[in-house]
Each structure stands twice: as C-alpha cells, then as structure tokens.
Amino acid sequence: MEIERKFPLKSLPDNLESYPSHHIEQVYLNYNPVVRARKQDDEYYLTYKGSGMMARDESNLPLNEASYYHLREKADGSVISKRRYLIPLEHPGFKEGFPTPPADYSLTIELDVFDAPFAPLIMAEVEFGSKEAAEAFVPPAWFDKDVTYCKEYHNSYLALELHHAPENSRWGITVHFKCNCSHSKCTVIPHRESRAFYFFCLYHCKTADTFFQLSHCTGQIIHRIGNILHLLL
C-alpha cells in the first residue's frame, strides 16, 4: 500500500544539493491501472498501482537493464526524467488530536526536480504509514497547497497529457508563457474536458516572492506582488 501526499513548493531548501539523491527515469505502459517501468540510478523496476489518489495498492518487481529498455520502447506518452532528493523531516507536525509520535519520529520528503520537457516543475511527496497520519499531517511552511487529489500533478497524467506540450495544436491555440526569472519556460498542461490550458510556474526565485499560478483544481489565478510575470495568450 502506498500512502502519500503531494505538494508544489513556495521555496527550495538552501542546501538542496547536500541531501542524498537519485536520478529517476520512468515510462508508463498503462494508465488505468497504472503500470510503470522505472530506472533509478542503476536499478530497474516494474510497478503496478491500483486505483486511488492518496492511498492505493502498489507492487514492485525487479527488472534488468535489457527488460527496462525493451519496455521503454513500448511506452505511451513522454518519458519522465527527474532528480529526487531525500530530505529528512524531523519532528513533523500533525493536527490536534492525532497521537503524539515518538521523539525520534521523522518522515522523508521526496523532492523531485523534473528535467525537460517538464522543467521547471518541482514537486514534493511525503509517504506515511497510515491514512490517519497522512490526513493529520501539517506540511512545513515552505510547502504550497496540497495537490494530492489533483490528477494533473500525478506523474502518469503528466506523461500522457504533456506529450505534446508546451504548445498543443489540438485546440487550435498557440500559447506563450514568459516568466521574469532565470527559467525561460514554464509548464503548460492541456485539459481535455474544459478545452482550456492551465499554467503554472513552480520554480520560485529565492530573491523573489512573486509568481503567477493558475490552479488546476480551482481555475483561479493567484498573484503575489513582487517581480512581474507576463502571461500572454
């Protein structure tokens, strides 16, 4: 059973490179149920995931290198490549009423920095031992809103829906998104049901407090005053 919550970030840890990390490449052979092939450093896995958003069944089987690359050729959508940093979260916070964990209790933040074509997407995931702990968890201040139940932030959805991003001609629309930071492109996700584009810049400059974000779940623009971000349609 995999039990996890997902969050975009308001900022990055200053010493990110000091934490242990793995380079991950993964592809999807099926989306419902999820069947994924993953290369993590020099290890290879085939993963099955059942239905669900926060909690779902998960089974892993080892692969060898040849098997992984054979499956990679048969995958749908885009290849997801990212670096995952493992950041210990000591003394995590929980809502009032949740049993106080032991003094040495800690969680691990899995912080994913995505490579092209998904850069500059950055996400944090936290896994838990129970649904109760996951629901009671109080995220640290540098986490943004919880997007666990937003399908657009799940890797399987990204691999399928961003296969033709950032410019998607299926709707006859050309999109340009420019952010006044060191990154030249921000992520554009097409949404099939609403025939609309959702935009977000999940990289936050350490010297700036400003970003535009068009939320996937609410469809509302959030604007924080600071550097000017230009959204051009």
PDB file of C-alpha atoms in Angstrom:
ATOM      1  CA  MET A   1       0.000   0.000   0.000  1.00  0.00           C
ATOM      2  CA  GLU A   2       1.322   3.432  -0.990  1.00  0.00           C
ATOM      3  CA  ILE A   3       0.022   6.340   1.109  1.00  0.00           C
ATOM      4  CA  GLU A   4       1.362   9.754   0.141  1.00  0.00           C
ATOM      5  CA  ARG A   5       0.518  13.428  -0.206  1.00  0.00           C
ATOM      6  CA  LYS A   6       1.788  15.772  -2.929  1.00  0.00           C
ATOM      7  CA  PHE A   7       2.737  19.442  -2.731  1.00  0.00           C
ATOM      8  CA  PRO A   8       4.234  22.108  -5.001  1.00  0.00           C
ATOM      9  CA  LEU A   9       6.711  24.374  -3.225  1.00  0.00           C
ATOM     10  CA  LYS A  10       6.898  28.026  -2.207  1.00  0.00           C
ATOM     11  CA  SER A  11      10.693  27.844  -1.999  1.00  0.00           C
ATOM     12  CA  LEU A  12      13.588  25.411  -2.170  1.00  0.00           C
ATOM     13  CA  PRO A  13      15.897  24.450   0.693  1.00  0.00           C
ATOM     14  CA  ASP A  14      19.111  26.466   0.534  1.00  0.00           C
ATOM     15  CA  ASN A  15      21.274  23.359   0.863  1.00  0.00           C
ATOM     16  CA  LEU A  16      19.358  21.107  -1.528  1.00  0.00           C
ATOM     17  CA  GLU A  17      22.474  19.631  -3.151  1.00  0.00           C
ATOM     18  CA  SER A  18      23.749  18.433   0.218  1.00  0.00           C
ATOM     19  CA  TYR A  19      20.988  15.814   0.520  1.00  0.00           C
ATOM     20  CA  PRO A  20      21.244  12.309  -0.965  1.00  0.00           C
ATOM     21  CA  SER A  21      19.543  11.963  -4.324  1.00  0.00           C
ATOM     22  CA  HIS A  22      18.715   9.543  -7.127  1.00  0.00           C
ATOM     23  CA  HIS A  23      18.243  10.124 -10.817  1.00  0.00           C
ATOM     24  CA  ILE A  24      14.972   8.603 -11.982  1.00  0.00           C
ATOM     25  CA  GLU A  25      13.645   7.878 -15.459  1.00  0.00           C
ATOM     26  CA  GLN A  26      10.212   6.333 -15.839  1.00  0.00           C
ATOM     27  CA  VAL A  27       7.673   5.446 -18.512  1.00  0.00           C
ATOM     28  CA  TYR A  28       4.072   4.279 -18.455  1.00  0.00           C
ATOM     29  CA  LEU A  29       2.764   1.172 -20.182  1.00  0.00           C
ATOM     30  CA  ASN A  30      -0.802   1.628 -18.941  1.00  0.00           C
ATOM     31  CA  TYR A  31      -2.726   4.343 -17.088  1.00  0.00           C
ATOM     32  CA  ASN A  32      -5.754   2.605 -15.581  1.00  0.00           C
ATOM     33  CA  PRO A  33      -4.463   0.687 -13.725  1.00  0.00           C
ATOM     34  CA  VAL A  34      -1.030   2.313 -13.701  1.00  0.00           C
ATOM     35  CA  VAL A  35       1.787   0.080 -14.961  1.00  0.00           C
ATOM     36  CA  ARG A  36       5.151   1.834 -14.803  1.00  0.00           C
ATOM     37  CA  ALA A  37       8.725   0.916 -15.691  1.00  0.00           C
ATOM     38  CA  ARG A  38      11.389   2.855 -13.783  1.00  0.00           C
ATOM     39  CA  LYS A  39      15.151   3.239 -13.883  1.00  0.00           C
ATOM     40  CA  GLN A  40      16.571   4.597 -10.611  1.00  0.00           C
ATOM     41  CA  ASP A  41      20.316   5.080 -10.903  1.00  0.00           C
ATOM     42  CA  ASP A  42      21.429   1.560 -11.885  1.00  0.00           C
ATOM     43  CA  GLU A  43      18.335  -0.281 -10.649  1.00  0.00           C
ATOM     44  CA  TYR A  44      15.213  -1.157 -12.635  1.00  0.00           C
ATOM     45  CA  TYR A  45      11.625  -1.865 -11.537  1.00  0.00           C
ATOM     46  CA  LEU A  46       8.184  -2.664 -12.916  1.00  0.00           C
ATOM     47  CA  THR A  47       5.415  -1.170 -10.764  1.00  0.00           C
ATOM     48  CA  TYR A  48       1.668  -1.778 -10.625  1.00  0.00           C
ATOM     49  CA  LYS A  49      -0.526   0.806  -8.891  1.00  0.00           C
ATOM     50  CA  GLY A  50      -4.188   0.317  -8.110  1.00  0.00           C
ATOM     51  CA  SER A  51      -6.899   2.972  -8.131  1.00  0.00           C
ATOM     52  CA  GLY A  52      -6.847   5.891  -5.700  1.00  0.00           C
ATOM     53  CA  MET A  53      -5.171   9.255  -5.197  1.00  0.00           C
ATOM     54  CA  MET A  54      -3.740   9.430  -1.666  1.00  0.00           C
ATOM     55  CA  ALA A  55      -3.762   5.707  -0.898  1.00  0.00           C
ATOM     56  CA  ARG A  56      -3.565   2.808  -3.337  1.00  0.00           C
ATOM     57  CA  ASP A  57      -2.131  -0.655  -3.720  1.00  0.00           C
ATOM     58  CA  GLU A  58       1.397  -0.795  -5.108  1.00  0.00           C
ATOM     59  CA  SER A  59       3.517  -3.763  -6.145  1.00  0.00           C
ATOM     60  CA  ASN A  60       7.112  -3.686  -7.422  1.00  0.00           C
ATOM     61  CA  LEU A  61       9.026  -6.293  -9.393  1.00  0.00           C
ATOM     62  CA  PRO A  62      12.726  -6.084 -10.254  1.00  0.00           C
ATOM     63  CA  LEU A  63      13.795  -5.728 -13.898  1.00  0.00           C
ATOM     64  CA  ASN A  64      17.151  -5.984 -15.590  1.00  0.00           C
ATOM     65  CA  GLU A  65      18.537  -3.317 -17.883  1.00  0.00           C
ATOM     66  CA  ALA A  66      17.565  -5.068 -21.113  1.00  0.00           C
ATOM     67  CA  SER A  67      13.984  -5.612 -19.932  1.00  0.00           C
ATOM     68  CA  TYR A  68      13.617  -1.982 -18.929  1.00  0.00           C
ATOM     69  CA  TYR A  69      14.736  -0.613 -22.297  1.00  0.00           C
ATOM     70  CA  HIS A  70      12.560  -3.152 -24.109  1.00  0.00           C
ATOM     71  CA  LEU A  71       9.519  -1.886 -22.180  1.00  0.00           C
ATOM     72  CA  ARG A  72      10.600   1.734 -22.622  1.00  0.00           C
ATOM     73  CA  GLU A  73      10.181   1.385 -26.386  1.00  0.00           C
ATOM     74  CA  LYS A  74       6.579   0.243 -25.899  1.00  0.00           C
ATOM     75  CA  ALA A  75       5.562   3.011 -23.504  1.00  0.00           C
ATOM     76  CA  ASP A  76       2.884   5.637 -24.150  1.00  0.00           C
ATOM     77  CA  GLY A  77       3.394   9.376 -23.787  1.00  0.00           C
ATOM     78  CA  SER A  78       6.529  11.130 -22.628  1.00  0.00           C
ATOM     79  CA  VAL A  79       9.499   9.790 -20.719  1.00  0.00           C
ATOM     80  CA  ILE A  80       9.678  11.413 -17.281  1.00  0.00           C
ATOM     81  CA  SER A  81      13.187  12.194 -16.077  1.00  0.00           C
ATOM     82  CA  LYS A  82      13.885  13.814 -12.710  1.00  0.00           C
ATOM     83  CA  ARG A  83      16.286  14.045  -9.804  1.00  0.00           C
ATOM     84  CA  ARG A  84      14.809  13.009  -6.465  1.00  0.00           C
ATOM     85  CA  TYR A  85      16.280  14.474  -3.280  1.00  0.00           C
ATOM     86  CA  LEU A  86      15.623  12.677   0.019  1.00  0.00           C
ATOM     87  CA  ILE A  87      15.178  15.266   2.758  1.00  0.00           C
ATOM     88  CA  PRO A  88      14.552  14.163   6.353  1.00  0.00           C
ATOM     89  CA  LEU A  89      11.664  15.919   8.091  1.00  0.00           C
ATOM     90  CA  GLU A  90      12.326  15.623  11.795  1.00  0.00           C
ATOM     91  CA  HIS A  91       9.549  16.263  14.298  1.00  0.00           C
ATOM     92  CA  PRO A  92       6.796  16.616  11.652  1.00  0.00           C
ATOM     93  CA  GLY A  93       3.640  18.448  12.653  1.00  0.00           C
ATOM     94  CA  PHE A  94       0.216  16.838  12.961  1.00  0.00           C
ATOM     95  CA  LYS A  95      -3.251  18.207  13.631  1.00  0.00           C
ATOM     96  CA  GLU A  96      -4.506  18.478  17.178  1.00  0.00           C
ATOM     97  CA  GLY A  97      -5.946  15.202  18.397  1.00  0.00           C
ATOM     98  CA  PHE A  98      -3.526  12.988  16.482  1.00  0.00           C
ATOM     99  CA  PRO A  99      -1.435  10.822  18.836  1.00  0.00           C
ATOM    100  CA  THR A 100       1.940  12.371  19.604  1.00  0.00           C
ATOM    101  CA  PRO A 101       4.640  10.415  17.760  1.00  0.00           C
ATOM    102  CA  PRO A 102       7.875   9.293  19.478  1.00  0.00           C
ATOM    103  CA  ALA A 103      10.574  11.924  19.988  1.00  0.00           C
ATOM    104  CA  ASP A 104      12.780  10.382  17.307  1.00  0.00           C
ATOM    105  CA  TYR A 105       9.962  10.070  14.741  1.00  0.00           C
ATOM    106  CA  SER A 106      10.707  11.523  11.317  1.00  0.00           C
ATOM    107  CA  LEU A 107       9.393  11.450   7.757  1.00  0.00           C
ATOM    108  CA  THR A 108      11.184  11.731   4.421  1.00  0.00           C
ATOM    109  CA  ILE A 109      10.405  14.415   1.858  1.00  0.00           C
ATOM    110  CA  GLU A 110      10.952  13.157  -1.680  1.00  0.00           C
ATOM    111  CA  LEU A 111      11.637  16.347  -3.614  1.00  0.00           C
ATOM    112  CA  ASP A 112      11.529  15.859  -7.389  1.00  0.00           C
ATOM    113  CA  VAL A 113      13.235  18.308  -9.751  1.00  0.00           C
ATOM    114  CA  PHE A 114      11.987  17.452 -13.235  1.00  0.00           C
ATOM    115  CA  ASP A 115      14.071  17.524 -16.408  1.00  0.00           C
ATOM    116  CA  ALA A 116      12.815  18.692 -19.828  1.00  0.00           C
ATOM    117  CA  PRO A 117      10.148  18.714 -21.144  1.00  0.00           C
ATOM    118  CA  PHE A 118       8.647  19.098 -17.654  1.00  0.00           C
ATOM    119  CA  ALA A 119      11.183  21.577 -16.226  1.00  0.00           C
ATOM    120  CA  PRO A 120      10.902  23.723 -14.182  1.00  0.00           C
ATOM    121  CA  LEU A 121       8.314  21.580 -12.395  1.00  0.00           C
ATOM    122  CA  ILE A 122       9.313  20.791  -8.799  1.00  0.00           C
ATOM    123  CA  MET A 123       7.184  18.643  -6.501  1.00  0.00           C
ATOM    124  CA  ALA A 124       7.414  17.219  -3.001  1.00  0.00           C
ATOM    125  CA  GLU A 125       5.902  13.924  -1.899  1.00  0.00           C
ATOM    126  CA  VAL A 126       5.655  12.580   1.644  1.00  0.00           C
ATOM    127  CA  GLU A 127       4.812   8.943   2.353  1.00  0.00           C
ATOM    128  CA  PHE A 128       3.049   7.755   5.508  1.00  0.00           C
ATOM    129  CA  GLY A 129       2.425   4.518   7.337  1.00  0.00           C
ATOM    130  CA  SER A 130      -1.319   5.063   7.662  1.00  0.00           C
ATOM    131  CA  LYS A 131      -4.174   7.072   6.160  1.00  0.00           C
ATOM    132  CA  GLU A 132      -4.769   8.659   9.561  1.00  0.00           C
ATOM    133  CA  ALA A 133      -1.226  10.009   9.694  1.00  0.00           C
ATOM    134  CA  ALA A 134      -1.443  11.293   6.123  1.00  0.00           C
ATOM    135  CA  GLU A 135      -4.699  13.137   6.776  1.00  0.00           C
ATOM    136  CA  ALA A 136      -3.428  14.651  10.048  1.00  0.00           C
ATOM    137  CA  PHE A 137      -0.085  15.797   8.622  1.00  0.00           C
ATOM    138  CA  VAL A 138       0.629  19.538   8.802  1.00  0.00           C
ATOM    139  CA  PRO A 139       3.063  20.436   5.989  1.00  0.00           C
ATOM    140  CA  PRO A 140       6.083  22.680   6.630  1.00  0.00           C
ATOM    141  CA  ALA A 141       5.772  26.379   5.779  1.00  0.00           C
ATOM    142  CA  TRP A 142       7.820  26.083   2.574  1.00  0.00           C
ATOM    143  CA  PHE A 143       5.249  23.690   1.055  1.00  0.00           C
ATOM    144  CA  ASP A 144       2.449  25.158  -1.050  1.00  0.00           C
ATOM    145  CA  LYS A 145      -1.150  23.896  -1.189  1.00  0.00           C
ATOM    146  CA  ASP A 146      -1.933  20.181  -1.122  1.00  0.00           C
ATOM    147  CA  VAL A 147      -2.498  18.826  -4.660  1.00  0.00           C
ATOM    148  CA  THR A 148      -2.799  15.142  -3.753  1.00  0.00           C
ATOM    149  CA  TYR A 149      -6.292  14.950  -5.241  1.00  0.00           C
ATOM    150  CA  CYS A 150      -5.436  16.937  -8.387  1.00  0.00           C
ATOM    151  CA  LYS A 151      -4.824  14.367 -11.112  1.00  0.00           C
ATOM    152  CA  GLU A 152      -2.815  16.910 -13.123  1.00  0.00           C
ATOM    153  CA  TYR A 153       0.057  16.618 -10.648  1.00  0.00           C
ATOM    154  CA  HIS A 154       0.342  12.839 -10.874  1.00  0.00           C
ATOM    155  CA  ASN A 155       3.238  11.558 -12.962  1.00  0.00           C
ATOM    156  CA  SER A 156       1.102   9.231 -15.059  1.00  0.00           C
ATOM    157  CA  TYR A 157      -1.130  12.162 -16.095  1.00  0.00           C
ATOM    158  CA  LEU A 158       1.887  14.351 -16.868  1.00  0.00           C
ATOM    159  CA  ALA A 159       3.432  11.679 -19.073  1.00  0.00           C
ATOM    160  CA  LEU A 160       0.236  11.371 -21.141  1.00  0.00           C
ATOM    161  CA  GLU A 161      -1.079  14.944 -21.213  1.00  0.00           C
ATOM    162  CA  LEU A 162       2.231  16.747 -21.706  1.00  0.00           C
ATOM    163  CA  HIS A 163       3.344  14.534 -24.569  1.00  0.00           C
ATOM    164  CA  HIS A 164       2.706  17.440 -26.985  1.00  0.00           C
ATOM    165  CA  ALA A 165       3.338  20.348 -24.568  1.00  0.00           C
ATOM    166  CA  PRO A 166       4.198  23.182 -24.208  1.00  0.00           C
ATOM    167  CA  GLU A 167       2.477  24.075 -27.462  1.00  0.00           C
ATOM    168  CA  ASN A 168      -0.561  21.949 -28.215  1.00  0.00           C
ATOM    169  CA  SER A 169      -2.249  22.454 -31.556  1.00  0.00           C
ATOM    170  CA  ARG A 170      -5.187  20.135 -30.929  1.00  0.00           C
ATOM    171  CA  TRP A 171      -7.345  23.062 -29.806  1.00  0.00           C
ATOM    172  CA  GLY A 172      -6.013  25.445 -32.483  1.00  0.00           C
ATOM    173  CA  ILE A 173      -4.404  27.651 -29.821  1.00  0.00           C
ATOM    174  CA  THR A 174      -0.830  28.900 -29.632  1.00  0.00           C
ATOM    175  CA  VAL A 175       0.334  29.651 -26.101  1.00  0.00           C
ATOM    176  CA  HIS A 176       3.276  31.745 -24.909  1.00  0.00           C
ATOM    177  CA  PHE A 177       4.176  31.954 -21.229  1.00  0.00           C
ATOM    178  CA  LYS A 178       7.079  34.111 -20.091  1.00  0.00           C
ATOM    179  CA  CYS A 179       8.285  34.382 -16.515  1.00  0.00           C
ATOM    180  CA  ASN A 180      10.611  37.111 -15.265  1.00  0.00           C
ATOM    181  CA  CYS A 181      13.050  34.703 -13.689  1.00  0.00           C
ATOM    182  CA  SER A 182      16.056  32.657 -14.772  1.00  0.00           C
ATOM    183  CA  HIS A 183      13.888  29.971 -16.345  1.00  0.00           C
ATOM    184  CA  SER A 184      12.781  30.602 -19.928  1.00  0.00           C
ATOM    185  CA  LYS A 185       9.721  28.341 -19.959  1.00  0.00           C
ATOM    186  CA  CYS A 186       7.025  27.397 -17.546  1.00  0.00           C
ATOM    187  CA  THR A 187       4.816  24.359 -17.765  1.00  0.00           C
ATOM    188  CA  VAL A 188       1.639  24.306 -19.837  1.00  0.00           C
ATOM    189  CA  ILE A 189      -0.854  21.493 -19.350  1.00  0.00           C
ATOM    190  CA  PRO A 190      -3.833  20.970 -21.701  1.00  0.00           C
ATOM    191  CA  HIS A 191      -7.073  19.997 -20.010  1.00  0.00           C
ATOM    192  CA  ARG A 192      -9.240  17.875 -22.280  1.00  0.00           C
ATOM    193  CA  GLU A 193     -12.615  18.317 -20.585  1.00  0.00           C
ATOM    194  CA  SER A 194     -12.623  22.129 -20.396  1.00  0.00           C
ATOM    195  CA  ARG A 195     -10.700  22.680 -23.657  1.00  0.00           C
ATOM    196  CA  ALA A 196      -8.540  25.108 -21.689  1.00  0.00           C
ATOM    197  CA  PHE A 197      -4.876  25.464 -20.814  1.00  0.00           C
ATOM    198  CA  TYR A 198      -3.666  25.550 -17.226  1.00  0.00           C
ATOM    199  CA  PHE A 199      -0.446  27.410 -16.474  1.00  0.00           C
ATOM    200  CA  PHE A 200       1.874  27.274 -13.537  1.00  0.00           C
ATOM    201  CA  CYS A 201       5.386  28.342 -12.641  1.00  0.00           C
ATOM    202  CA  LEU A 202       6.515  26.124  -9.791  1.00  0.00           C
ATOM    203  CA  TYR A 203      10.049  27.487  -9.655  1.00  0.00           C
ATOM    204  CA  HIS A 204      10.270  30.347  -7.186  1.00  0.00           C
ATOM    205  CA  CYS A 205      13.363  32.557  -7.378  1.00  0.00           C
ATOM    206  CA  LYS A 206      14.987  32.768  -3.974  1.00  0.00           C
ATOM    207  CA  THR A 207      15.174  36.553  -4.308  1.00  0.00           C
ATOM    208  CA  ALA A 208      11.548  36.968  -5.351  1.00  0.00           C
ATOM    209  CA  ASP A 209       8.231  36.345  -3.648  1.00  0.00           C
ATOM    210  CA  THR A 210       6.127  36.517  -6.769  1.00  0.00           C
ATOM    211  CA  PHE A 211       4.579  34.008  -9.068  1.00  0.00           C
ATOM    212  CA  PHE A 212       1.502  33.543 -11.207  1.00  0.00           C
ATOM    213  CA  GLN A 213      -0.286  30.278 -10.772  1.00  0.00           C
ATOM    214  CA  LEU A 214      -3.468  29.199 -12.485  1.00  0.00           C
ATOM    215  CA  SER A 215      -4.647  26.452 -10.212  1.00  0.00           C
ATOM    216  CA  HIS A 216      -5.517  23.121 -11.795  1.00  0.00           C
ATOM    217  CA  CYS A 217      -8.246  22.440  -9.254  1.00  0.00           C
ATOM    218  CA  THR A 218      -9.940  25.830  -8.923  1.00  0.00           C
ATOM    219  CA  GLY A 219      -9.123  27.531 -12.208  1.00  0.00           C
ATOM    220  CA  GLN A 220      -8.376  30.755 -10.314  1.00  0.00           C
ATOM    221  CA  ILE A 221      -5.320  32.931 -10.806  1.00  0.00           C
ATOM    222  CA  ILE A 222      -3.179  33.556  -7.750  1.00  0.00           C
ATOM    223  CA  HIS A 223      -0.966  36.624  -7.963  1.00  0.00           C
ATOM    224  CA  ARG A 224       1.668  37.514  -5.362  1.00  0.00           C
ATOM    225  CA  ILE A 225       3.134  41.012  -5.610  1.00  0.00           C
ATOM    226  CA  GLY A 226       6.845  41.190  -6.436  1.00  0.00           C
ATOM    227  CA  ASN A 227       8.541  40.507  -9.757  1.00  0.00           C
ATOM    228  CA  ILE A 228       6.274  40.919 -12.798  1.00  0.00           C
ATOM    229  CA  LEU A 229       5.287  37.744 -14.617  1.00  0.00           C
ATOM    230  CA  HIS A 230       3.815  38.109 -18.091  1.00  0.00           C
ATOM    231  CA  LEU A 231       1.096  35.772 -19.261  1.00  0.00           C
ATOM    232  CA  LEU A 232       0.446  36.157 -22.975  1.00  0.00           C
ATOM    233  CA  LEU A 233      -2.245  34.366 -24.962  1.00  0.00           C
TER     234      LEU A 233
END
